[in-house]
Coordinates of C-alpha atoms and ligand atoms in Angstrom, one line a residue:
M1225 CA 0.0 0.0 0.0
N1226 CA 1.2 3.5 -0.8
L1227 CA -0.2 5.6 2.1
I1228 CA -0.3 9.2 3.1
L1229 CA -0.9 10.3 6.7
L1230 CA -2.6 13.6 6.7
G1231 CA -3.6 15.8 9.6
P1232 CA -2.7 18.9 11.7
P1233 CA 0.3 19.1 13.9
G1234 CA -0.1 16.9 16.9
A1235 CA -2.9 14.8 15.4
G1236 CA -0.9 11.7 16.0
K1237 CA 0.6 11.0 12.5
G1238 CA 3.9 9.9 14.0
T1239 CA 2.3 7.9 16.8
Q1240 CA 0.0 6.0 14.3
A1241 CA 2.9 5.6 11.8
K1242 CA 5.0 3.8 14.4
K1243 CA 2.2 1.4 15.2
L1244 CA 1.5 0.8 11.4
V1245 CA 5.3 0.1 10.8
V1246 CA 5.1 -2.7 13.4
S1247 CA 1.9 -4.2 12.0
T1248 CA 2.6 -3.8 8.2
S1249 CA 6.4 -3.3 7.8
M1250 CA 5.8 -0.3 5.5
P1251 CA 8.6 2.2 5.9
Q1252 CA 7.6 5.5 7.5
I1253 CA 8.9 8.5 5.6
S1254 CA 8.6 11.6 7.8
T1255 CA 9.7 14.8 6.2
G1256 CA 9.7 16.5 9.6
D1257 CA 12.2 13.9 10.9
M1258 CA 14.4 14.2 7.8
L1259 CA 14.5 18.0 8.1
R1260 CA 15.3 17.8 11.9
A1261 CA 18.1 15.4 11.1
G1262 CA 19.4 17.9 8.6
V1263 CA 19.2 20.7 11.1
A1264 CA 21.0 18.6 13.8
A1265 CA 23.8 17.7 11.3
G1266 CA 24.1 21.3 10.1
T1267 CA 23.7 20.3 6.5
D1268 CA 23.0 23.0 3.8
L1269 CA 19.4 21.7 3.7
G1270 CA 19.1 21.9 7.5
K1271 CA 20.3 25.5 7.4
Q1272 CA 17.7 26.4 4.8
A1273 CA 15.0 24.6 6.8
K1274 CA 15.7 25.8 10.3
E1275 CA 14.4 29.4 10.3
H1276 CA 11.1 28.2 8.7
M1277 CA 10.7 25.4 11.1
D1278 CA 11.5 27.5 14.2
A1279 CA 8.9 30.1 13.0
G1280 CA 6.2 27.4 12.5
R1281 CA 6.1 28.0 8.7
L1282 CA 6.3 25.4 5.9
V1283 CA 9.8 24.8 4.5
P1284 CA 10.0 25.8 0.8
D1285 CA 8.7 23.1 -1.6
E1286 CA 12.0 22.8 -3.5
V1287 CA 13.8 21.8 -0.2
V1288 CA 11.3 19.1 0.7
I1289 CA 10.5 17.6 -2.7
G1290 CA 14.0 16.6 -3.5
L1291 CA 14.3 14.8 -0.2
V1292 CA 11.1 12.8 -0.8
E1293 CA 12.0 11.9 -4.4
E1294 CA 15.4 10.5 -3.2
R1295 CA 13.8 8.5 -0.4
L1296 CA 11.0 7.0 -2.5
A1297 CA 13.6 5.6 -4.9
Q1298 CA 15.2 3.5 -2.2
A1299 CA 14.7 -0.3 -2.2
D1300 CA 12.6 -0.5 1.0
C1301 CA 9.8 1.6 -0.7
K1302 CA 9.3 -0.8 -3.6
E1303 CA 6.5 -2.8 -1.8
G1304 CA 4.8 0.3 -0.4
F1305 CA 5.4 3.3 1.9
M1306 CA 3.9 5.6 4.4
L1307 CA 4.4 9.3 3.9
D1308 CA 4.1 11.2 7.2
G1309 CA 4.0 15.1 6.8
F1310 CA 4.2 15.1 3.0
P1311 CA 2.5 16.4 0.9
R1312 CA 1.6 19.5 2.7
T1313 CA 0.5 21.8 -0.1
V1314 CA -1.5 21.1 -3.3
H1315 CA 1.7 21.9 -5.3
Q1316 CA 3.5 19.1 -3.4
A1317 CA 0.6 16.7 -4.0
E1318 CA 0.7 17.4 -7.7
I1319 CA 4.4 16.9 -7.9
L1320 CA 4.1 13.7 -5.9
E1321 CA 1.4 12.5 -8.3
K1322 CA 3.8 13.1 -11.3
M1323 CA 6.7 11.4 -9.5
L1324 CA 4.7 8.3 -8.8
D1325 CA 3.2 8.3 -12.3
G1326 CA 6.7 8.1 -13.6
M1327 CA 7.3 5.0 -11.5
G1328 CA 3.9 3.4 -12.6
R1329 CA 2.6 3.9 -9.1
Q1330 CA -0.1 5.8 -7.3
I1331 CA -1.4 6.7 -3.8
D1332 CA -3.9 4.1 -2.6
N1333 CA -5.1 5.6 0.7
V1334 CA -4.9 8.9 2.5
L1335 CA -5.6 8.6 6.2
L1336 CA -6.9 11.9 7.6
L1337 CA -6.5 12.2 11.4
D1338 CA -8.8 14.9 12.5
V1339 CA -8.5 16.5 16.0
D1340 CA -9.8 19.8 17.5
D1341 CA -7.2 22.6 17.7
E1342 CA -7.3 23.1 21.5
E1343 CA -6.6 19.4 22.0
L1344 CA -3.7 19.7 19.5
V1345 CA -2.1 22.5 21.5
K1346 CA -2.2 20.4 24.7
R1347 CA -0.8 17.3 22.9
I1348 CA 2.1 19.2 21.4
T1349 CA 3.2 21.2 24.4
G1350 CA 3.3 18.0 26.4
R1351 CA 5.2 15.9 23.8
R1352 CA 8.6 14.4 24.6
T1353 CA 10.6 12.2 22.3
C1354 CA 13.5 9.9 22.7
G1355 CA 16.6 11.0 20.7
K1356 CA 17.9 7.4 20.5
C1357 CA 14.9 5.2 19.4
G1358 CA 12.4 7.9 18.3
A1359 CA 9.7 6.9 20.8
I1360 CA 7.0 9.5 21.2
Y1361 CA 5.6 10.2 24.7
H1362 CA 3.2 12.7 26.2
L1363 CA 3.8 13.8 29.8
V1364 CA 0.1 13.2 30.7
F1365 CA -1.6 11.2 27.9
S1366 CA 1.2 8.7 27.3
P1367 CA 3.9 9.2 30.0
P1368 CA 7.4 7.7 29.8
P1369 CA 8.6 5.3 32.5
S1370 CA 10.0 8.4 34.3
D1371 CA 10.0 12.1 33.3
D1372 CA 13.4 11.8 31.7
T1373 CA 13.9 8.1 30.7
C1374 CA 12.7 6.2 27.6
S1375 CA 11.6 2.5 27.8
C1376 CA 14.7 1.8 25.6
G1377 CA 16.8 2.9 28.6
S1378 CA 18.0 6.1 27.1
I1379 CA 18.1 9.1 29.5
G1380 CA 17.2 12.6 28.4
L1381 CA 13.9 12.8 26.6
V1382 CA 13.7 16.0 24.4
Q1383 CA 11.2 18.6 23.6
R1384 CA 11.2 19.8 20.0
A1385 CA 12.2 23.4 19.4
D1386 CA 8.9 24.1 17.6
D1387 CA 6.7 22.6 20.4
N1388 CA 5.9 25.8 22.2
E1389 CA 2.5 27.3 22.3
V1390 CA 3.3 30.3 20.1
T1391 CA 4.9 28.2 17.3
V1392 CA 2.2 25.6 17.5
R1393 CA -0.5 28.2 16.8
E1394 CA 1.6 29.3 13.7
R1395 CA 1.8 25.7 12.6
L1396 CA -1.9 25.3 13.0
T1397 CA -2.5 28.4 10.8
A1398 CA -0.2 27.0 8.2
Y1399 CA -2.1 23.7 8.3
H1400 CA -5.5 25.3 7.9
D1401 CA -4.3 27.7 5.1
Q1402 CA -2.0 25.6 3.1
T1403 CA -2.5 21.9 3.9
S1404 CA -6.2 21.4 4.5
P1405 CA -7.0 22.0 0.8
L1406 CA -5.5 18.5 0.4
I1407 CA -8.7 17.1 2.0
D1408 CA -10.7 18.0 -1.1
F1409 CA -7.8 17.1 -3.4
Y1410 CA -7.7 13.5 -2.2
G1411 CA -11.4 13.4 -1.5
N1412 CA -11.9 14.1 -5.2
R1413 CA -9.6 11.2 -6.1
G1414 CA -11.6 8.8 -3.9
V1415 CA -8.7 7.8 -1.7
L1416 CA -9.5 9.8 1.5
R1417 CA -10.3 7.8 4.7
K1418 CA -11.1 9.9 7.8
V1419 CA -10.7 9.0 11.5
S1420 CA -11.7 11.4 14.2
G1421 CA -9.1 11.4 17.0
T1422 CA -10.6 14.0 19.4
G1423 CA -10.9 12.6 22.9
K1424 CA -9.8 9.1 21.7
K1425 CA -6.8 7.1 23.0
A1426 CA -4.0 6.3 20.5
D1427 CA -4.9 2.6 20.5
E1428 CA -8.5 3.3 19.7
V1429 CA -7.5 5.6 16.8
F1430 CA -5.2 2.8 15.6
E1431 CA -8.0 0.2 15.6
Q1432 CA -10.2 2.6 13.6
S1433 CA -7.4 3.4 11.2
K1434 CA -6.7 -0.2 10.5
K1435 CA -10.4 -0.7 9.8
V1436 CA -10.8 2.2 7.3
L1437 CA -7.6 1.1 5.6
G1438 CA -8.8 -2.5 5.3
L1439 CA -6.0 -3.8 7.5
G1440 CA -8.2 -5.8 9.8
Ligands
AP5_166 P1 6.4 17.6 11.3 O1 7.5 17.0 12.1 O2 5.8 16.8 10.2 O3 5.3 18.0 12.4 P2 3.8 18.2 12.3 O4 3.1 17.8 11.0 O5 3.5 19.5 12.8 O6 3.3 17.0 13.2 P3 3.8 16.6 14.5 O7 5.0 15.8 14.4 O8 3.9 17.8 15.4 O9 2.6 15.8 15.1 P4 2.1 14.3 14.8 O10 0.8 14.4 14.1 O11 3.1 13.5 14.2 O12 1.7 13.9 16.3 P5 2.5 12.9 17.3 O13 2.1 11.5 16.9 O14 3.9 13.2 17.5 O15 6.9 19.0 10.7 C1 7.6 19.9 11.5 C2 8.0 21.1 10.6 O16 8.8 20.6 9.5 C3 6.8 21.8 9.9 O17 6.2 22.8 10.7 C4 7.5 22.4 8.7 O18 8.2 23.6 9.0 C5 8.5 21.3 8.3 N1 8.0 20.4 7.3 C6 7.8 19.0 7.5 N2 7.3 18.5 6.3 C7 7.1 19.5 5.4 C8 6.6 19.6 4.1 N3 6.1 18.5 3.5 N4 6.6 20.8 3.5 C9 7.1 21.9 4.1 N5 7.5 21.9 5.4 C10 7.6 20.7 6.0 O19 1.6 13.2 18.6 C11 1.7 14.5 19.3 C12 1.6 14.3 20.8 O20 0.3 13.8 21.1 C13 2.5 13.2 21.4 O21 3.0 13.7 22.6 C14 1.7 12.0 21.5 O22 2.1 11.1 22.6 C15 0.3 12.6 21.8 N6 -0.8 11.8 21.2 C16 -0.8 11.1 20.0 N7 -2.0 10.5 19.8 C17 -2.7 10.8 21.0 C18 -4.1 10.5 21.4 N8 -4.9 9.7 20.6 N9 -4.5 11.0 22.5 C19 -3.7 11.8 23.3 N10 -2.4 12.1 23.0 C20 -2.0 11.6 21.8

């Protein structure tokens, strides 16, 4: 299956992707993770992305599209993939369509995770992640074994630079203005599957997601 995870910041795309990786073996392709790795390594791409990410704005299309094209050409994507955080504009979606066309492939499903804005702000400001294994926690909704320790044993959970309330609200504005038109874009192509996540635990969202995707 070639799958896109669509939804606002904090909707649970990363959380659901990690569960889907375990149950389907599809690779997760997170543009946010790739960009953060570039920022941490101080690459040219990371330098171009950083100021946009810190301000809660989308990174320019030309920076992101090349990354995705390179990643989709890798061997582990041949049997299917899960795009997390891409596309984020109609322009990106059109480019992706052309890219996949050239490979004789297409998007089979777009899973839209829909969550109210105020719940998103609470989720994001309480998020902590493990720098070693990538596990995602929430201090209240999905707490780590201790405030600073991951279940993999790594000490020092981190809070993302863009996970403060001011930047989150900018990211939500970017989502509503630039990304939400993709709901109609993929709705018109008949591949959109929606799951409402407001007030639901991650496991419940996962069960509903599997169902709408025909995964059991
Ligand atoms: P990116 O890293 O993609 O961030 P995002 O889309 O803003 O999404 P998040 O990672 O914040 O949230 P999520 O939906 O994955 O939620 P999670 O599962 O972690 O992008 C960051 C930046 O990179 C962008 O702002 C942009 O600048 C740039 N960028 C990336 N891709 C780009 C592109 N294509 N074009 C241009 N720019 C791009 O969950 C969040 C929290 O909630 C966690 O603490 C989790 O434990 C908790 N949680 C999850 N599910 C539940 C639940 N059901 N109930 C309660 N809590 C829950």
